[in-house]
């Protein structure tokens, strides 16, 4: 089974900062069989970074968009449609708890975004959180695709800056798999180099979803090195 380490940069890094991060990462990272590294920079960085990734020849490394529109291209001012980022990214994050909280996105909005991604040939990384994970999963139950990743992140753990226990994360992953069999599940929530190993060892998980710790290239390299073992 493929393993994933996903880094979400959120609203951070200029294009120059992102390229410097990527150059240093490429110089130190040793690709591992079966391990996919995914970084989600801002929309403004995607074009330049996609060219930079190709120039560096990074193996086992992909870019993701942090969001897309729930609509196709057309008269939707300010929106970025899935086919506008295709060619720059292979993945797209949808339904992050911050999008749900601050931008009032509903589970139906998230399902529409996931469907747009799938229809465009992109792999959606669909974020779900407690205590609403099961209802959020039901919203995507009619999307007929095995090319999706479920990213489980308990909001309470993130707010408290303390990860959920590995046992609880494994239990939730099993519950998710019962509803969405065959889809890889990754855990995210207050992960750092010093605590990530025990989550990488959980057999029910296909990897991890990292936020703040992905901004520092040395911290992220340390996480990737543990995932490669």
mmCIF file of C-alpha atoms in Angstrom:
data_model
loop_
_atom_site.group_PDB
_atom_site.id
_atom_site.type_symbol
_atom_site.label_atom_id
_atom_site.label_comp_id
_atom_site.label_asym_id
_atom_site.label_seq_id
_atom_site.Cartn_x
_atom_site.Cartn_y
_atom_site.Cartn_z
ATOM 1 C CA UNK A 1 0.000 0.000 0.000
ATOM 2 C CA UNK A 2 1.274 3.446 -0.911
ATOM 3 C CA UNK A 3 2.111 5.719 2.013
ATOM 4 C CA UNK A 4 1.522 9.477 1.965
ATOM 5 C CA UNK A 5 3.090 12.433 3.735
ATOM 6 C CA UNK A 6 1.025 15.523 2.936
ATOM 7 C CA UNK A 7 2.185 19.019 3.874
ATOM 8 C CA UNK A 8 -0.369 21.843 3.896
ATOM 9 C CA UNK A 9 1.297 25.262 3.860
ATOM 10 C CA UNK A 10 -1.997 27.125 4.273
ATOM 11 C CA UNK A 11 -1.636 30.919 3.833
ATOM 12 C CA UNK A 12 2.163 30.996 4.042
ATOM 13 C CA UNK A 13 5.249 31.446 1.820
ATOM 14 C CA UNK A 14 5.887 33.686 -1.166
ATOM 15 C CA UNK A 15 6.934 32.014 -4.410
ATOM 16 C CA UNK A 16 10.613 32.768 -3.729
ATOM 17 C CA UNK A 17 10.355 31.320 -0.210
ATOM 18 C CA UNK A 18 8.594 28.257 -1.590
ATOM 19 C CA UNK A 19 11.247 27.693 -4.251
ATOM 20 C CA UNK A 20 14.044 28.022 -1.676
ATOM 21 C CA UNK A 21 12.272 25.480 0.555
ATOM 22 C CA UNK A 22 11.859 23.102 -2.365
ATOM 23 C CA UNK A 23 15.468 23.437 -3.503
ATOM 24 C CA UNK A 24 16.754 22.611 -0.023
ATOM 25 C CA UNK A 25 14.306 19.724 0.314
ATOM 26 C CA UNK A 26 15.381 18.260 -3.036
ATOM 27 C CA UNK A 27 19.034 18.446 -2.034
ATOM 28 C CA UNK A 28 18.508 16.474 1.176
ATOM 29 C CA UNK A 29 15.582 14.117 0.572
ATOM 30 C CA UNK A 30 16.158 10.536 -0.540
ATOM 31 C CA UNK A 31 13.042 9.135 -2.283
ATOM 32 C CA UNK A 32 11.702 5.858 -0.915
ATOM 33 C CA UNK A 33 9.734 3.221 -2.793
ATOM 34 C CA UNK A 34 6.016 3.397 -2.061
ATOM 35 C CA UNK A 35 6.203 6.809 -0.372
ATOM 36 C CA UNK A 36 4.509 9.833 -1.947
ATOM 37 C CA UNK A 37 5.314 13.316 -0.672
ATOM 38 C CA UNK A 38 2.642 15.934 -1.387
ATOM 39 C CA UNK A 39 2.967 19.660 -0.707
ATOM 40 C CA UNK A 40 0.058 22.107 -0.949
ATOM 41 C CA UNK A 41 1.287 25.689 -1.480
ATOM 42 C CA UNK A 42 -0.891 28.730 -2.153
ATOM 43 C CA UNK A 43 -2.578 29.189 -5.526
ATOM 44 C CA UNK A 44 -0.127 31.960 -6.434
ATOM 45 C CA UNK A 45 2.850 29.602 -6.043
ATOM 46 C CA UNK A 46 1.494 26.688 -8.053
ATOM 47 C CA UNK A 47 2.622 27.681 -11.530
ATOM 48 C CA UNK A 48 6.193 28.569 -10.543
ATOM 49 C CA UNK A 49 6.574 25.617 -8.191
ATOM 50 C CA UNK A 50 5.271 23.087 -10.706
ATOM 51 C CA UNK A 51 7.982 24.193 -13.126
ATOM 52 C CA UNK A 52 10.556 24.120 -10.318
ATOM 53 C CA UNK A 53 9.614 20.545 -9.351
ATOM 54 C CA UNK A 54 10.137 19.414 -12.948
ATOM 55 C CA UNK A 55 13.458 21.257 -13.123
ATOM 56 C CA UNK A 56 14.667 19.568 -9.922
ATOM 57 C CA UNK A 57 13.516 16.136 -11.125
ATOM 58 C CA UNK A 58 12.048 15.191 -7.751
ATOM 59 C CA UNK A 59 10.832 11.585 -7.680
ATOM 60 C CA UNK A 60 7.851 10.575 -5.554
ATOM 61 C CA UNK A 61 6.880 14.221 -5.067
ATOM 62 C CA UNK A 62 3.647 15.943 -6.093
ATOM 63 C CA UNK A 63 1.881 19.253 -5.598
ATOM 64 C CA UNK A 64 -1.672 19.811 -4.397
ATOM 65 C CA UNK A 65 -3.992 22.790 -4.538
ATOM 66 C CA UNK A 66 -5.404 23.855 -1.172
ATOM 67 C CA UNK A 67 -8.910 24.279 -2.549
ATOM 68 C CA UNK A 68 -10.939 24.488 -5.763
ATOM 69 C CA UNK A 69 -14.302 25.852 -6.794
ATOM 70 C CA UNK A 70 -17.401 23.669 -6.463
ATOM 71 C CA UNK A 71 -18.302 24.884 -9.969
ATOM 72 C CA UNK A 72 -16.751 24.345 -13.386
ATOM 73 C CA UNK A 73 -15.122 27.301 -15.116
ATOM 74 C CA UNK A 74 -17.487 30.106 -16.063
ATOM 75 C CA UNK A 75 -19.130 33.159 -14.499
ATOM 76 C CA UNK A 76 -17.961 32.610 -10.915
ATOM 77 C CA UNK A 77 -15.931 35.677 -9.939
ATOM 78 C CA UNK A 78 -12.912 34.893 -7.777
ATOM 79 C CA UNK A 79 -13.233 31.123 -8.153
ATOM 80 C CA UNK A 80 -10.502 28.746 -9.326
ATOM 81 C CA UNK A 81 -11.887 25.769 -11.228
ATOM 82 C CA UNK A 82 -10.347 22.302 -11.134
ATOM 83 C CA UNK A 83 -9.287 22.334 -14.774
ATOM 84 C CA UNK A 84 -7.409 25.619 -14.177
ATOM 85 C CA UNK A 85 -4.956 23.869 -11.832
ATOM 86 C CA UNK A 86 -4.745 20.585 -13.711
ATOM 87 C CA UNK A 87 -1.273 20.265 -15.177
ATOM 88 C CA UNK A 88 0.223 22.006 -12.153
ATOM 89 C CA UNK A 89 -1.056 19.616 -9.473
ATOM 90 C CA UNK A 90 -2.118 15.989 -9.127
ATOM 91 C CA UNK A 91 -4.090 16.453 -5.904
ATOM 92 C CA UNK A 92 -6.460 18.986 -4.364
ATOM 93 C CA UNK A 93 -7.459 19.450 -0.723
ATOM 94 C CA UNK A 94 -11.183 19.931 -0.127
ATOM 95 C CA UNK A 95 -13.183 20.348 3.067
ATOM 96 C CA UNK A 96 -10.400 21.440 5.410
ATOM 97 C CA UNK A 97 -11.787 22.354 8.834
ATOM 98 C CA UNK A 98 -10.609 25.949 8.362
ATOM 99 C CA UNK A 99 -12.615 26.202 5.139
ATOM 100 C CA UNK A 100 -15.657 24.797 6.912
ATOM 101 C CA UNK A 101 -15.219 27.089 9.929
ATOM 102 C CA UNK A 102 -14.141 30.407 8.418
ATOM 103 C CA UNK A 103 -15.753 30.174 4.986
ATOM 104 C CA UNK A 104 -18.893 28.315 6.113
ATOM 105 C CA UNK A 105 -18.501 25.513 3.599
ATOM 106 C CA UNK A 106 -21.082 22.766 3.901
ATOM 107 C CA UNK A 107 -20.614 19.056 3.351
ATOM 108 C CA UNK A 108 -22.492 19.452 0.067
ATOM 109 C CA UNK A 109 -20.030 22.162 -1.016
ATOM 110 C CA UNK A 110 -17.183 19.776 -0.233
ATOM 111 C CA UNK A 111 -18.855 16.952 -2.148
ATOM 112 C CA UNK A 112 -19.294 19.239 -5.166
ATOM 113 C CA UNK A 113 -15.594 20.183 -5.034
ATOM 114 C CA UNK A 114 -14.552 16.547 -4.741
ATOM 115 C CA UNK A 115 -16.705 15.664 -7.737
ATOM 116 C CA UNK A 116 -15.194 18.502 -9.781
ATOM 117 C CA UNK A 117 -11.719 17.199 -8.918
ATOM 118 C CA UNK A 118 -12.544 13.611 -9.865
ATOM 119 C CA UNK A 119 -14.226 14.656 -13.114
ATOM 120 C CA UNK A 120 -11.107 16.654 -14.031
ATOM 121 C CA UNK A 121 -8.719 13.773 -13.309
ATOM 122 C CA UNK A 122 -7.377 15.128 -10.017
ATOM 123 C CA UNK A 123 -7.288 13.193 -6.746
ATOM 124 C CA UNK A 124 -9.224 14.956 -3.979
ATOM 125 C CA UNK A 125 -7.849 14.836 -0.447
ATOM 126 C CA UNK A 126 -11.138 15.045 1.429
ATOM 127 C CA UNK A 127 -10.830 16.362 4.977
ATOM 128 C CA UNK A 128 -13.219 15.188 7.681
ATOM 129 C CA UNK A 129 -13.250 15.982 11.384
ATOM 130 C CA UNK A 130 -14.905 14.916 14.588
ATOM 131 C CA UNK A 131 -17.666 14.898 15.671
ATOM 132 C CA UNK A 132 -19.029 15.206 12.129
ATOM 133 C CA UNK A 133 -16.797 12.787 10.214
ATOM 134 C CA UNK A 134 -19.448 10.172 9.513
ATOM 135 C CA UNK A 135 -22.032 12.643 8.164
ATOM 136 C CA UNK A 136 -19.309 14.367 6.134
ATOM 137 C CA UNK A 137 -18.421 11.009 4.593
ATOM 138 C CA UNK A 138 -22.040 10.306 3.715
ATOM 139 C CA UNK A 139 -22.048 13.468 1.581
ATOM 140 C CA UNK A 140 -19.431 11.954 -0.753
ATOM 141 C CA UNK A 141 -20.871 8.433 -0.785
ATOM 142 C CA UNK A 142 -22.282 8.796 -4.303
ATOM 143 C CA UNK A 143 -18.950 9.781 -5.877
ATOM 144 C CA UNK A 144 -17.907 6.689 -7.805
ATOM 145 C CA UNK A 145 -14.130 6.829 -7.598
ATOM 146 C CA UNK A 146 -11.347 5.003 -5.823
ATOM 147 C CA UNK A 147 -8.998 7.899 -6.605
ATOM 148 C CA UNK A 148 -9.688 9.776 -3.366
ATOM 149 C CA UNK A 149 -7.852 10.165 -0.064
ATOM 150 C CA UNK A 150 -9.614 10.756 3.254
ATOM 151 C CA UNK A 151 -7.729 13.041 5.652
ATOM 152 C CA UNK A 152 -9.030 12.722 9.195
ATOM 153 C CA UNK A 153 -8.204 15.595 11.537
ATOM 154 C CA UNK A 154 -9.889 16.019 14.931
ATOM 155 C CA UNK A 155 -10.479 19.749 15.447
ATOM 156 C CA UNK A 156 -10.154 19.470 19.236
ATOM 157 C CA UNK A 157 -6.667 18.017 18.936
ATOM 158 C CA UNK A 158 -5.613 20.760 16.555
ATOM 159 C CA UNK A 159 -7.007 23.525 18.758
ATOM 160 C CA UNK A 160 -5.338 22.025 21.841
ATOM 161 C CA UNK A 161 -2.060 21.577 19.892
ATOM 162 C CA UNK A 162 -1.979 17.991 21.106
ATOM 163 C CA UNK A 163 -2.561 15.013 18.786
ATOM 164 C CA UNK A 164 -5.312 12.503 19.287
ATOM 165 C CA UNK A 165 -4.131 9.244 20.804
ATOM 166 C CA UNK A 166 -2.894 6.659 18.281
ATOM 167 C CA UNK A 167 -5.534 4.218 19.531
ATOM 168 C CA UNK A 168 -8.345 6.705 18.890
ATOM 169 C CA UNK A 169 -6.906 7.613 15.476
ATOM 170 C CA UNK A 170 -6.822 3.917 14.534
ATOM 171 C CA UNK A 171 -10.400 3.416 15.748
ATOM 172 C CA UNK A 172 -11.638 6.370 13.683
ATOM 173 C CA UNK A 173 -9.730 5.143 10.619
ATOM 174 C CA UNK A 174 -11.492 1.784 10.923
ATOM 175 C CA UNK A 175 -14.866 3.552 11.126
ATOM 176 C CA UNK A 176 -14.046 5.602 8.030
ATOM 177 C CA UNK A 177 -13.019 2.481 6.119
ATOM 178 C CA UNK A 178 -16.332 0.815 6.943
ATOM 179 C CA UNK A 179 -18.150 3.708 5.250
ATOM 180 C CA UNK A 180 -15.644 4.266 2.435
ATOM 181 C CA UNK A 181 -13.927 0.897 1.873
ATOM 182 C CA UNK A 182 -10.847 0.891 -0.307
ATOM 183 C CA UNK A 183 -9.925 4.543 0.196
ATOM 184 C CA UNK A 184 -6.638 5.433 1.928
ATOM 185 C CA UNK A 185 -7.020 7.287 5.232
ATOM 186 C CA UNK A 186 -4.408 9.691 6.595
ATOM 187 C CA UNK A 187 -4.306 11.370 10.013
ATOM 188 C CA UNK A 188 -3.629 15.035 10.655
ATOM 189 C CA UNK A 189 -3.583 17.051 13.857
ATOM 190 C CA UNK A 190 -0.658 18.566 15.794
ATOM 191 C CA UNK A 191 1.966 16.285 14.278
ATOM 192 C CA UNK A 192 5.657 17.059 14.803
ATOM 193 C CA UNK A 193 8.895 15.154 14.163
ATOM 194 C CA UNK A 194 8.975 13.943 17.777
ATOM 195 C CA UNK A 195 5.496 12.349 17.777
ATOM 196 C CA UNK A 196 4.863 11.321 14.181
ATOM 197 C CA UNK A 197 6.388 7.834 14.280
ATOM 198 C CA UNK A 198 3.621 6.203 16.291
ATOM 199 C CA UNK A 199 1.033 7.397 13.743
ATOM 200 C CA UNK A 200 3.091 6.155 10.819
ATOM 201 C CA UNK A 201 3.041 2.702 12.418
ATOM 202 C CA UNK A 202 -0.772 2.501 12.628
ATOM 203 C CA UNK A 203 -1.773 -0.189 10.087
ATOM 204 C CA UNK A 204 -5.189 1.385 9.468
ATOM 205 C CA UNK A 205 -3.550 4.605 8.248
ATOM 206 C CA UNK A 206 -1.971 5.224 4.846
ATOM 207 C CA UNK A 207 -0.002 8.223 6.046
ATOM 208 C CA UNK A 208 -0.152 11.622 7.673
ATOM 209 C CA UNK A 209 -1.349 15.164 6.969
ATOM 210 C CA UNK A 210 0.976 17.832 8.359
ATOM 211 C CA UNK A 211 0.314 21.542 8.786
ATOM 212 C CA UNK A 212 2.674 23.863 10.643
ATOM 213 C CA UNK A 213 5.540 21.361 10.785
ATOM 214 C CA UNK A 214 5.682 21.307 6.977
ATOM 215 C CA UNK A 215 6.666 24.988 6.805
ATOM 216 C CA UNK A 216 10.139 24.334 8.171
ATOM 217 C CA UNK A 217 12.080 22.247 5.681
ATOM 218 C CA UNK A 218 14.203 20.582 8.373
ATOM 219 C CA UNK A 219 11.154 19.521 10.397
ATOM 220 C CA UNK A 220 9.441 18.200 7.295
ATOM 221 C CA UNK A 221 12.545 16.325 6.183
ATOM 222 C CA UNK A 222 12.716 14.677 9.609
ATOM 223 C CA UNK A 223 9.099 13.576 9.228
ATOM 224 C CA UNK A 224 9.674 12.240 5.706
ATOM 225 C CA UNK A 225 12.758 10.340 6.826
ATOM 226 C CA UNK A 226 10.714 8.553 9.497
ATOM 227 C CA UNK A 227 8.001 7.736 6.954
ATOM 228 C CA UNK A 228 10.626 6.236 4.644
ATOM 229 C CA UNK A 229 11.815 3.696 7.223
#
